[in-house]
Backbone as a chain_set.jsonl record, in Angstrom:
{"seq": "EVFTMFSNSVTNGGKTTLAEKLKKMLPNCDIISQDDFFKPESEVETDERGFKLYDALDALYMDEMVTKIHNWIKSPASSGIVTEEPRTACDNQKNIYILIVEGFLLYSYEPLNELWNRRYFLTLPYEECKRRRSTRVYQPADPPGYFDGHVWPMYLKYKNELEENASMQVVYLDGTKSQEELLSYVYSDIVQELNKLRE", "coords": {"N": [[80.237, 84.72, 64.356], [83.216, 86.67, 64.389], [84.859, 89.232, 66.175], [87.659, 91.156, 66.23], [89.85, 93.039, 68.205], [92.411, 95.402, 69.02], [94.452, 96.534, 71.599], [96.915, 98.751, 71.925], [99.868, 100.15, 73.382], [101.982, 102.607, 74.912], [104.492, 101.754, 77.359], [103.077, 100.956, 80.511], [100.704, 102.267, 79.956], [98.09, 101.643, 80.512], [96.685, 99.67, 79.201], [96.21, 96.935, 79.853], [94.547, 96.967, 82.114], [92.342, 98.32, 81.015], [91.567, 96.465, 79.044], [90.821, 94.254, 80.641], [88.617, 95.301, 82.019], [86.878, 95.829, 79.906], [86.398, 93.245, 79.036], [84.713, 92.248, 81.015], [82.425, 93.629, 80.459], [81.584, 93.062, 77.888], [79.888, 90.725, 75.718], [80.718, 87.232, 75.336], [83.573, 87.476, 75.35], [87.123, 87.5, 75.12], [90.623, 87.586, 76.095], [93.861, 87.973, 74.75], [97.174, 88.265, 75.701], [100.107, 90.032, 74.899], [102.257, 90.055, 76.614], [102.47, 87.512, 77.609], [104.096, 86.14, 75.931], [106.787, 86.665, 76.033], [110.24, 85.967, 75.556], [112.541, 83.955, 77.527], [114.865, 85.574, 79.766], [117.517, 84.866, 79.092], [117.421, 84.521, 76.361], [116.974, 86.95, 75.233], [118.166, 89.641, 73.325], [121.143, 91.631, 73.954], [122.28, 94.963, 73.998], [125.081, 97.161, 73.094], [125.371, 98.707, 75.323], [124.702, 97.128, 77.364], [122.026, 96.839, 77.788], [119.099, 94.931, 77.97], [117.12, 94.071, 75.253], [114.127, 94.365, 75.439], [111.939, 95.753, 74.442], [111.318, 95.127, 71.758], [110.392, 93.295, 68.833], [111.865, 90.954, 68.515], [112.233, 90.012, 71.054], [110.152, 88.458, 71.69], [108.06, 85.526, 71.39], [106.677, 85.597, 68.698], [105.584, 84.027, 66.661], [104.303, 81.992, 68.032], [102.336, 83.468, 69.288], [100.813, 84.379, 67.11], [99.833, 81.925, 66.179], [98.232, 81.185, 68.382], [96.274, 83.206, 68.304], [95.098, 82.767, 65.764], [94.091, 80.183, 66.16], [92.215, 80.708, 68.135], [90.427, 82.34, 66.686], [89.52, 80.52, 64.788], [88.069, 78.757, 66.377], [86.348, 80.046, 68.518], [84.373, 79.44, 70.399], [85.283, 77.255, 71.779], [87.182, 78.158, 73.471], [86.96, 78.467, 76.139], [85.589, 80.613, 77.181], [83.754, 82.361, 79.611], [80.575, 83.281, 79.572], [78.932, 86.053, 80.69], [75.752, 87.379, 81.667], [74.903, 90.22, 81.575], [72.567, 92.952, 81.402], [73.0, 94.782, 78.75], [74.017, 97.205, 76.217], [74.867, 95.453, 74.396], [73.262, 93.268, 74.185], [72.063, 92.221, 71.928], [74.089, 91.025, 70.614], [74.841, 88.424, 70.988], [75.65, 86.303, 69.386], [78.115, 86.919, 68.485], [81.577, 86.633, 68.802], [84.156, 88.059, 70.701], [87.462, 89.114, 70.532], [90.01, 90.478, 72.388], [93.157, 91.7, 71.872], [95.972, 92.478, 73.592], [98.828, 94.529, 73.894], [102.113, 95.828, 73.08], [103.516, 96.16, 70.734], [102.214, 95.246, 68.482], [101.16, 96.344, 66.093], [103.272, 96.625, 64.47], [103.805, 94.24, 63.419], [103.576, 92.392, 60.702], [102.201, 89.86, 59.973], [99.915, 89.966, 61.566], [98.421, 92.145, 60.873], [96.152, 92.155, 59.196], [94.095, 91.203, 60.679], [92.63, 92.76, 62.456], [89.567, 94.205, 63.513], [89.288, 96.578, 64.791], [91.484, 99.091, 65.978], [93.25, 100.312, 68.746], [95.193, 102.816, 70.37], [96.952, 103.629, 73.128], [98.271, 106.549, 74.472], [100.891, 108.312, 76.216], [102.368, 111.187, 77.781], [105.917, 111.897, 78.046], [106.931, 112.436, 80.765], [104.887, 111.484, 82.479], [104.715, 108.836, 81.698], [107.283, 107.914, 82.394], [107.146, 108.286, 85.151], [105.108, 106.467, 85.905], [106.3, 104.076, 85.091], [108.397, 103.924, 86.885], [107.16, 103.155, 89.196], [106.564, 100.537, 88.971], [107.431, 97.062, 89.432], [109.824, 95.194, 87.862], [110.915, 92.068, 86.474], [113.66, 90.932, 84.848], [114.9, 93.707, 86.86], [114.704, 97.163, 85.813], [117.71, 98.469, 84.576], [119.869, 101.291, 85.517], [119.135, 104.183, 83.596], [117.724, 102.833, 81.646], [115.065, 103.349, 80.818], [115.221, 105.877, 79.468], [117.217, 105.235, 77.663], [116.399, 103.004, 76.181], [113.598, 102.107, 76.399], [111.787, 104.394, 76.033], [112.801, 105.583, 73.557], [112.255, 103.406, 71.787], [109.494, 103.245, 71.9], [108.804, 105.736, 70.743], [109.856, 105.326, 68.188], [108.265, 103.18, 67.128], [105.733, 104.359, 67.321], [105.986, 106.554, 65.591], [106.37, 105.194, 63.163], [103.885, 104.014, 62.925], [102.201, 106.259, 62.683], [103.062, 107.216, 60.257], [102.113, 105.376, 58.499], [99.709, 105.442, 56.341], [97.62, 103.773, 55.675], [96.858, 102.46, 57.915], [94.351, 102.327, 60.145], [93.813, 103.826, 63.106], [92.636, 104.317, 66.405], [93.461, 106.798, 68.506], [94.12, 107.086, 71.942], [93.991, 109.057, 74.869], [96.059, 108.434, 77.397], [96.234, 109.748, 79.828], [93.748, 110.354, 80.677], [90.957, 109.505, 82.816], [90.385, 106.104, 83.922], [87.687, 105.495, 83.81], [86.642, 107.302, 81.912], [88.057, 106.494, 79.598], [87.217, 103.832, 79.388], [84.453, 104.122, 79.011], [84.39, 105.494, 76.554], [85.699, 103.674, 74.744], [84.139, 101.371, 75.023], [81.624, 102.269, 74.034], [82.387, 102.832, 71.416], [83.087, 100.27, 70.482], [80.589, 98.955, 70.647], [79.18, 100.383, 68.68], [80.67, 99.569, 66.416], [80.135, 96.823, 66.456], [77.396, 96.857, 65.939], [77.427, 97.793, 63.324], [78.652, 95.632, 62.122], [76.687, 93.687, 62.356], [74.757, 94.706, 60.69]], "CA": [[81.018, 85.815, 63.812], [84.304, 87.041, 65.291], [85.277, 90.632, 66.142], [88.961, 91.246, 66.898], [90.333, 94.398, 68.434], [93.733, 95.407, 69.618], [94.815, 97.667, 72.438], [98.361, 98.935, 71.913], [100.149, 101.222, 74.324], [103.265, 102.853, 75.537], [104.604, 101.036, 78.622], [102.276, 101.476, 81.624], [99.666, 103.161, 79.439], [96.783, 101.271, 81.048], [95.976, 98.792, 78.267], [95.782, 95.683, 80.473], [93.388, 97.302, 82.956], [91.244, 98.625, 80.106], [91.138, 95.213, 78.423], [90.137, 93.435, 81.643], [87.306, 95.903, 82.302], [86.043, 95.61, 78.727], [86.02, 91.823, 79.0], [83.581, 92.054, 81.92], [81.251, 94.331, 79.935], [81.227, 92.607, 76.548], [79.507, 89.308, 75.664], [81.593, 86.282, 74.621], [84.828, 88.219, 75.151], [88.332, 86.87, 75.625], [91.82, 88.421, 75.957], [95.194, 87.39, 74.579], [98.129, 89.302, 76.083], [101.444, 89.883, 74.332], [103.212, 89.826, 77.707], [102.583, 86.073, 77.856], [104.941, 85.531, 74.901], [108.184, 87.083, 76.155], [111.275, 84.942, 75.663], [113.282, 84.057, 78.791], [115.923, 86.597, 79.762], [118.734, 84.361, 78.442], [117.254, 84.545, 74.909], [116.74, 88.327, 74.787], [119.426, 90.275, 72.914], [121.704, 92.716, 74.763], [123.012, 95.905, 73.134], [126.448, 97.483, 73.516], [125.332, 99.356, 76.654], [124.303, 96.12, 78.336], [120.576, 96.853, 77.946], [118.304, 93.865, 77.369], [116.226, 94.721, 74.297], [112.796, 93.794, 75.611], [110.923, 96.502, 73.705], [111.508, 94.812, 70.351], [109.684, 92.068, 68.47], [112.75, 89.802, 68.671], [112.187, 89.559, 72.444], [108.887, 87.743, 71.87], [107.726, 84.388, 70.524], [105.533, 86.106, 67.947], [104.936, 82.959, 65.891], [103.385, 81.313, 68.952], [101.199, 84.352, 69.514], [99.999, 84.336, 65.898], [99.155, 80.633, 66.186], [97.177, 81.224, 69.402], [95.198, 84.077, 67.823], [94.408, 82.07, 64.67], [93.335, 79.065, 66.746], [91.042, 81.286, 68.809], [89.493, 82.797, 65.652], [88.912, 79.324, 64.172], [87.142, 78.086, 67.289], [86.229, 80.86, 69.747], [83.464, 78.841, 71.377], [85.991, 76.24, 72.569], [88.303, 78.812, 74.15], [86.733, 78.503, 77.583], [84.988, 81.886, 77.598], [82.586, 82.307, 80.486], [79.719, 84.385, 79.15], [78.026, 86.579, 81.692], [74.535, 87.837, 81.015], [74.411, 91.518, 82.029], [71.714, 93.651, 80.428], [73.815, 95.865, 78.211], [73.744, 97.569, 74.825], [75.358, 94.351, 73.567], [72.417, 92.091, 74.344], [71.724, 91.643, 70.622], [75.343, 90.592, 69.983], [75.226, 87.169, 71.644], [76.241, 85.347, 68.453], [79.417, 87.429, 68.065], [82.671, 86.412, 69.753], [85.068, 89.207, 70.677], [88.82, 88.877, 71.026], [90.854, 91.645, 72.638], [94.582, 91.38, 71.943], [96.607, 93.669, 74.167], [100.277, 94.469, 73.868], [102.798, 97.106, 72.878], [104.231, 96.214, 69.456], [101.562, 94.379, 67.504], [100.891, 96.967, 64.791], [104.506, 96.544, 63.686], [104.0, 92.843, 63.028], [102.783, 92.242, 59.483], [101.254, 88.732, 59.931], [98.695, 90.211, 62.33], [97.785, 93.407, 60.509], [94.871, 91.994, 58.513], [93.127, 90.549, 61.57], [91.926, 93.636, 63.396], [88.399, 95.013, 63.179], [89.452, 97.893, 65.432], [92.796, 99.275, 66.596], [93.346, 101.424, 69.701], [96.567, 103.072, 70.794], [96.994, 104.5, 74.304], [99.489, 107.358, 74.51], [101.21, 109.054, 77.443], [103.538, 112.056, 77.656], [107.171, 111.354, 78.591], [107.077, 112.504, 82.227], [103.906, 110.603, 83.128], [105.118, 107.469, 81.387], [108.456, 107.599, 83.211], [106.697, 108.203, 86.541], [104.397, 105.192, 86.095], [107.267, 102.98, 84.945], [109.231, 103.87, 88.093], [106.401, 102.577, 90.305], [106.351, 99.11, 88.702], [108.562, 96.168, 89.693], [110.05, 94.301, 86.731], [111.914, 90.997, 86.593], [114.662, 91.608, 85.676], [114.664, 95.12, 87.134], [115.291, 98.111, 84.857], [118.991, 99.051, 84.996], [119.884, 102.758, 85.409], [119.157, 104.729, 82.243], [117.044, 101.941, 80.7], [113.875, 103.997, 80.248], [115.637, 106.892, 78.485], [118.125, 104.676, 76.661], [115.794, 101.96, 75.35], [112.139, 102.002, 76.404], [111.136, 105.558, 75.407], [113.149, 105.677, 72.128], [111.575, 102.371, 71.012], [108.094, 103.666, 71.807], [108.713, 106.802, 69.737], [110.137, 104.727, 66.876], [107.096, 102.448, 66.653], [104.605, 105.292, 67.175], [106.219, 107.311, 64.359], [106.105, 104.283, 62.039], [102.439, 103.844, 62.853], [101.613, 107.504, 62.187], [103.443, 107.386, 58.851], [101.413, 104.373, 57.705], [98.396, 106.036, 56.084], [96.586, 102.739, 55.522], [96.563, 101.902, 59.234], [93.343, 103.115, 60.856], [94.041, 103.654, 64.544], [91.992, 105.26, 67.312], [94.425, 107.176, 69.548], [93.478, 107.363, 73.222], [94.826, 109.812, 75.803], [96.235, 107.629, 78.588], [96.161, 110.543, 81.059], [92.347, 110.444, 81.083], [90.596, 108.517, 83.838], [89.985, 104.797, 83.401], [86.248, 105.53, 83.548], [86.452, 107.988, 80.628], [88.579, 105.649, 78.524], [86.356, 102.668, 79.285], [83.18, 104.563, 78.443], [84.586, 105.811, 75.139], [86.03, 102.479, 73.96], [82.969, 100.501, 75.037], [80.644, 102.831, 73.088], [82.945, 102.678, 70.076], [82.979, 98.856, 70.115], [79.172, 98.66, 70.417], [78.881, 100.92, 67.342], [81.299, 98.696, 65.423], [79.388, 95.565, 66.455], [76.13, 97.093, 65.257], [77.751, 97.849, 61.87], [78.951, 94.265, 61.711], [75.412, 92.976, 62.246], [74.027, 95.238, 59.537]], "C": [[82.045, 86.255, 64.859], [84.673, 88.504, 65.08], [86.59, 90.727, 66.898], [89.374, 92.701, 67.035], [91.661, 94.325, 69.154], [93.944, 96.676, 70.402], [96.338, 97.726, 72.521], [98.683, 100.126, 72.809], [101.63, 101.378, 74.582], [103.29, 102.069, 76.854], [103.813, 101.738, 79.728], [101.175, 102.444, 81.182], [98.269, 102.82, 79.924], [96.022, 100.272, 80.192], [95.44, 97.524, 78.925], [94.545, 95.901, 81.334], [92.164, 97.557, 82.095], [90.685, 97.342, 79.493], [90.34, 94.355, 79.4], [88.738, 93.988, 81.955], [86.352, 95.712, 81.128], [85.544, 94.174, 78.666], [84.79, 91.563, 79.873], [82.284, 92.651, 81.358], [80.734, 93.772, 78.613], [80.862, 91.121, 76.546], [80.557, 88.48, 74.93], [82.977, 86.865, 74.35], [86.003, 87.505, 75.815], [89.515, 87.801, 75.361], [93.031, 87.541, 75.682], [96.189, 88.521, 74.816], [99.512, 89.014, 75.502], [102.486, 89.588, 75.412], [103.436, 88.339, 77.982], [103.554, 85.385, 76.894], [106.386, 86.036, 74.919], [109.105, 85.871, 76.227], [111.922, 85.041, 77.042], [114.452, 85.014, 78.652], [117.164, 86.145, 78.983], [118.65, 84.417, 76.914], [117.032, 85.951, 74.355], [118.083, 88.997, 74.491], [119.827, 91.405, 73.86], [122.46, 93.655, 73.835], [124.371, 96.255, 73.738], [126.516, 98.181, 74.872], [124.984, 98.365, 77.755], [122.808, 96.079, 78.587], [119.956, 95.642, 77.257], [117.217, 94.509, 76.496], [114.832, 94.09, 74.333], [111.737, 94.49, 74.768], [111.119, 96.358, 72.207], [110.831, 93.472, 70.067], [110.532, 90.818, 68.66], [112.753, 89.253, 70.103], [110.966, 88.687, 72.725], [108.775, 86.543, 70.937], [106.479, 84.762, 69.718], [104.835, 85.027, 67.133], [103.944, 82.193, 66.763], [102.133, 82.155, 69.203], [100.253, 84.331, 68.313], [99.186, 83.041, 65.859], [97.995, 80.639, 67.179], [95.991, 82.06, 68.939], [94.405, 83.379, 66.718], [93.572, 80.902, 65.192], [92.076, 79.567, 67.444], [89.991, 81.686, 67.77], [88.78, 81.61, 64.997], [87.845, 78.713, 65.065], [86.978, 78.861, 68.593], [85.371, 80.22, 70.818], [84.163, 77.815, 72.254], [87.133, 76.835, 73.387], [88.103, 78.94, 75.659], [86.178, 79.822, 78.075], [83.81, 81.614, 78.523], [81.733, 83.518, 80.159], [78.813, 84.801, 80.29], [76.829, 87.172, 80.962], [74.048, 89.183, 81.563], [73.494, 92.136, 80.978], [72.484, 94.868, 79.942], [73.377, 96.184, 76.797], [74.166, 96.463, 73.876], [74.448, 93.144, 73.598], [72.055, 91.435, 73.015], [72.966, 91.133, 69.898], [75.773, 89.208, 70.459], [75.899, 86.175, 70.699], [77.589, 85.834, 67.911], [80.424, 87.166, 69.179], [83.693, 87.527, 69.583], [86.412, 88.81, 71.261], [89.538, 90.208, 71.177], [92.3, 91.151, 72.704], [95.274, 92.622, 72.473], [98.109, 93.471, 74.239], [100.868, 95.825, 73.548], [103.487, 97.229, 71.523], [103.459, 95.592, 68.298], [101.284, 95.029, 66.157], [102.116, 96.934, 63.893], [104.713, 95.149, 63.112], [103.046, 92.477, 61.902], [101.801, 91.066, 59.499], [99.95, 88.951, 60.695], [97.865, 91.373, 61.784], [96.432, 93.279, 59.829], [93.761, 91.494, 59.433], [92.212, 91.511, 62.312], [90.692, 94.289, 62.802], [88.571, 96.44, 63.7], [90.814, 97.946, 66.106], [92.756, 100.494, 67.523], [94.797, 101.569, 70.126], [96.536, 104.089, 71.937], [98.323, 105.244, 74.35], [99.647, 108.021, 75.878], [102.353, 110.015, 77.147], [104.728, 111.461, 78.416], [107.193, 111.313, 80.122], [106.131, 111.545, 82.947], [104.265, 109.141, 82.896], [106.29, 107.027, 82.267], [108.069, 107.437, 84.68], [106.01, 106.856, 86.81], [105.361, 104.004, 86.018], [108.065, 102.801, 86.233], [108.502, 103.229, 89.268], [106.189, 101.074, 90.138], [107.622, 98.312, 88.997], [108.673, 95.188, 88.535], [111.082, 93.236, 87.091], [112.418, 90.649, 85.199], [114.353, 93.101, 85.823], [115.3, 95.983, 86.051], [116.639, 98.597, 85.372], [118.95, 100.573, 84.875], [119.963, 103.195, 83.942], [118.368, 103.928, 81.226], [115.843, 102.603, 80.032], [114.265, 104.978, 79.148], [116.465, 106.289, 77.352], [117.491, 103.661, 75.741], [114.267, 102.056, 75.262], [111.477, 103.151, 75.65], [111.526, 105.707, 73.934], [112.434, 104.631, 71.263], [110.087, 102.697, 70.861], [107.926, 104.733, 70.724], [108.921, 106.257, 68.328], [108.884, 104.04, 66.318], [105.89, 103.362, 66.454], [104.764, 106.1, 65.892], [105.94, 106.457, 63.124], [104.606, 104.106, 61.825], [101.777, 105.074, 62.244], [101.925, 107.741, 60.711], [102.728, 106.402, 57.925], [99.966, 104.818, 57.497], [97.277, 105.001, 56.007], [96.135, 102.161, 56.859], [95.573, 102.806, 59.971], [93.427, 102.816, 62.346], [93.272, 104.72, 65.307], [92.989, 105.552, 68.432], [93.672, 107.602, 70.81], [94.463, 108.057, 74.152], [94.902, 109.06, 77.136], [96.232, 108.407, 79.891], [94.711, 110.709, 81.526], [92.038, 109.339, 82.092], [90.209, 107.205, 83.169], [88.509, 104.786, 83.038], [85.958, 106.184, 82.202], [86.877, 107.109, 79.462], [87.665, 104.45, 78.295], [85.042, 103.018, 78.609], [83.314, 104.81, 76.939], [84.791, 104.549, 74.302], [84.841, 101.529, 73.912], [81.928, 100.979, 74.023], [81.1, 102.633, 71.652], [82.807, 101.227, 69.597], [81.521, 98.484, 69.825], [78.742, 99.174, 69.052], [79.425, 100.023, 66.251], [80.56, 97.359, 65.325], [78.059, 95.707, 65.735], [76.321, 97.172, 63.74], [77.975, 96.449, 61.333], [77.661, 93.473, 61.496], [74.616, 93.434, 61.036], [74.551, 94.645, 58.238]], "O": [[81.778, 86.217, 66.06], [84.786, 88.963, 63.944], [86.639, 90.412, 68.087], [89.259, 93.487, 66.095], [91.991, 93.333, 69.803], [93.647, 97.77, 69.923], [96.97, 96.854, 73.118], [97.85, 101.018, 72.975], [102.413, 100.433, 74.488], [102.236, 101.754, 77.406], [103.871, 102.96, 79.865], [100.769, 103.325, 81.94], [97.35, 103.623, 79.766], [94.835, 100.042, 80.424], [94.341, 97.077, 78.599], [93.604, 95.109, 81.288], [91.073, 97.074, 82.399], [89.469, 97.157, 79.431], [89.307, 93.792, 79.037], [87.791, 93.223, 82.134], [85.162, 95.463, 81.323], [84.4, 93.922, 78.287], [83.929, 90.758, 79.517], [81.187, 92.234, 81.73], [79.575, 93.986, 78.258], [81.456, 90.339, 77.287], [81.208, 88.971, 74.009], [83.491, 86.754, 73.237], [85.887, 86.979, 76.922], [89.434, 88.694, 74.517], [93.204, 86.493, 76.304], [96.078, 89.594, 74.224], [100.019, 87.897, 75.601], [103.492, 88.935, 75.137], [104.472, 87.953, 78.525], [103.81, 84.188, 77.021], [107.122, 85.861, 73.948], [108.788, 84.875, 76.878], [111.864, 86.098, 77.671], [114.964, 85.234, 77.554], [117.79, 86.95, 78.294], [119.677, 84.368, 76.237], [116.915, 86.127, 73.143], [119.013, 88.932, 75.294], [118.981, 92.048, 74.481], [123.207, 93.196, 72.972], [124.76, 95.707, 74.77], [127.575, 98.243, 75.496], [124.971, 98.715, 78.935], [122.351, 95.375, 79.487], [120.255, 95.361, 76.097], [116.486, 95.386, 76.955], [114.415, 93.391, 73.41], [110.732, 93.873, 74.415], [111.09, 97.345, 71.471], [110.713, 92.624, 70.951], [110.0, 89.742, 68.933], [113.228, 88.142, 70.335], [110.764, 88.232, 73.851], [109.326, 86.543, 69.836], [105.374, 84.307, 70.012], [103.623, 85.096, 66.93], [102.878, 81.793, 66.297], [101.025, 81.631, 69.315], [99.034, 84.272, 68.479], [97.996, 83.058, 65.546], [96.905, 80.16, 66.867], [94.839, 81.68, 69.15], [93.175, 83.398, 66.733], [92.464, 80.666, 64.71], [91.015, 78.948, 67.363], [88.805, 81.407, 67.945], [87.59, 81.683, 64.69], [86.834, 78.21, 64.576], [87.409, 78.401, 69.65], [85.603, 80.425, 72.009], [83.697, 77.527, 73.356], [87.958, 76.101, 73.933], [88.967, 79.456, 76.368], [86.281, 80.129, 79.263], [82.978, 80.748, 78.253], [82.123, 84.652, 80.436], [78.024, 84.003, 80.796], [76.9, 87.435, 79.761], [72.893, 89.287, 81.978], [73.642, 91.861, 79.787], [72.6, 95.865, 80.654], [72.49, 95.534, 76.243], [73.863, 96.517, 72.684], [74.819, 92.087, 73.088], [71.772, 90.238, 72.968], [72.909, 90.838, 68.704], [76.947, 88.855, 70.346], [76.637, 85.299, 71.149], [78.141, 85.235, 66.988], [80.159, 87.441, 70.35], [84.049, 87.893, 68.463], [86.487, 88.239, 72.349], [89.661, 90.972, 70.22], [92.621, 90.277, 73.509], [95.177, 93.695, 71.877], [98.599, 92.399, 74.595], [100.213, 96.853, 73.718], [103.995, 98.3, 71.192], [104.023, 95.431, 67.215], [101.18, 94.319, 65.157], [102.016, 97.184, 62.692], [105.687, 94.904, 62.4], [101.852, 92.276, 62.126], [100.658, 91.241, 59.077], [98.986, 88.212, 60.499], [96.72, 91.56, 62.196], [95.634, 94.215, 59.882], [92.611, 91.375, 59.01], [91.13, 91.12, 62.751], [90.753, 94.863, 61.714], [88.057, 97.391, 63.111], [91.249, 96.977, 66.728], [92.291, 101.567, 67.138], [95.534, 100.589, 70.23], [96.151, 105.243, 71.752], [99.385, 104.625, 74.276], [98.673, 108.256, 76.592], [103.227, 109.695, 76.341], [104.559, 110.632, 79.31], [107.447, 110.26, 80.707], [106.522, 110.877, 83.904], [104.133, 108.311, 83.795], [106.295, 105.922, 82.81], [108.592, 106.564, 85.374], [106.291, 106.192, 87.809], [105.246, 103.048, 86.786], [108.374, 101.678, 86.63], [109.138, 102.805, 90.233], [105.695, 100.41, 91.049], [108.736, 98.81, 88.837], [107.737, 94.441, 88.254], [111.989, 93.463, 87.892], [111.645, 90.103, 84.413], [113.634, 93.679, 85.008], [116.301, 95.599, 85.444], [116.718, 99.092, 86.497], [118.074, 101.102, 84.191], [120.743, 102.656, 83.158], [118.336, 104.296, 80.052], [115.626, 102.443, 78.831], [113.726, 104.934, 78.042], [116.421, 106.77, 76.219], [117.976, 103.458, 74.627], [113.71, 102.082, 74.165], [110.692, 102.918, 74.731], [110.64, 105.942, 73.111], [112.047, 104.927, 70.133], [109.497, 102.449, 69.81], [107.022, 104.649, 69.893], [108.246, 106.676, 67.388], [108.49, 104.287, 65.178], [105.11, 103.163, 65.523], [103.786, 106.314, 65.176], [105.347, 106.932, 62.156], [104.126, 104.056, 60.692], [100.898, 104.953, 61.391], [101.152, 108.384, 60.002], [102.736, 106.576, 56.707], [99.108, 104.604, 58.354], [96.114, 105.324, 56.249], [95.134, 101.448, 56.921], [95.92, 103.917, 60.372], [93.15, 101.701, 62.788], [93.254, 105.886, 64.911], [93.324, 104.664, 69.216], [92.716, 108.374, 70.749], [95.635, 107.684, 74.214], [93.942, 109.046, 77.907], [96.228, 107.802, 80.964], [94.472, 111.155, 82.648], [92.776, 108.359, 82.2], [89.768, 107.18, 82.02], [88.115, 104.14, 82.066], [85.131, 105.692, 81.435], [86.162, 106.988, 78.467], [87.372, 104.093, 77.155], [84.574, 102.29, 77.734], [82.464, 104.393, 76.152], [84.138, 104.37, 73.274], [84.563, 100.941, 72.866], [81.41, 100.181, 73.241], [80.298, 102.306, 70.776], [82.452, 100.983, 68.444], [81.248, 97.773, 68.858], [78.018, 98.484, 68.334], [78.735, 99.741, 65.271], [80.381, 96.827, 64.23], [77.636, 94.806, 65.011], [75.492, 96.685, 62.971], [77.544, 96.117, 60.228], [77.563, 92.681, 60.558], [73.889, 92.649, 60.428], [74.054, 94.978, 57.163]]}, "num_chains": 1, "name": "protein.A"}
C-alpha cells in the first residue's frame, strides 16, 4: 500500500528540512523534491522588468516530475529506499510505503491533485520570509526587488487560489514554530492517517 503526502511552502518555509526529518522517522519513506525539476536558466521566462519567473509552473519540467511520482507509486519497493528499523508508533506500518513530495507550487498542478493522501502547507509572514530569503544564496542570485516584485506576489497568488478551492483539504502549518514542534505535529498526524488506512 502507498501513502503519498505533500509538503508545500512559501520560499524558505522549512519544508525540505521537515521532509528530511520525517523520512528518518517513518518506515519505507522516500522524498521527491520539486527543486530537482527546475529548467535551466536559459529556458526560464523573463518578464518586462527583467525578472526570471522561477516561481511559476512554467519554470519546471512538471511532466518529468509527474512521471517520476507515478513510477514511484507503481513500484515503491524498487526505488532504493533504505528502511531503518527504529521502534516507533509506525512499527505496524511496515507494509506501507510512504512518499513525501516537497515543493512550492504542486497544489496548483491538476495532474497531481488526485494523488495526495495528505496535504500540508507551511506559511510564513512577509517579514520573516524576506529575512530568511536574504540569508540564502541562489544561482542565479536574486536581483534587487525580486522578492517584492515576483516571489512574494506569486506566493500570495497561489495561496489565495488554494484557500478559495473548497474541495482542497489542506493542513496549514505555522512556519514560525520550531522545527521540533512542526515535526512532532506532522509525524503524529501522519501516524493517525496511516492507522486509518490500515483500518
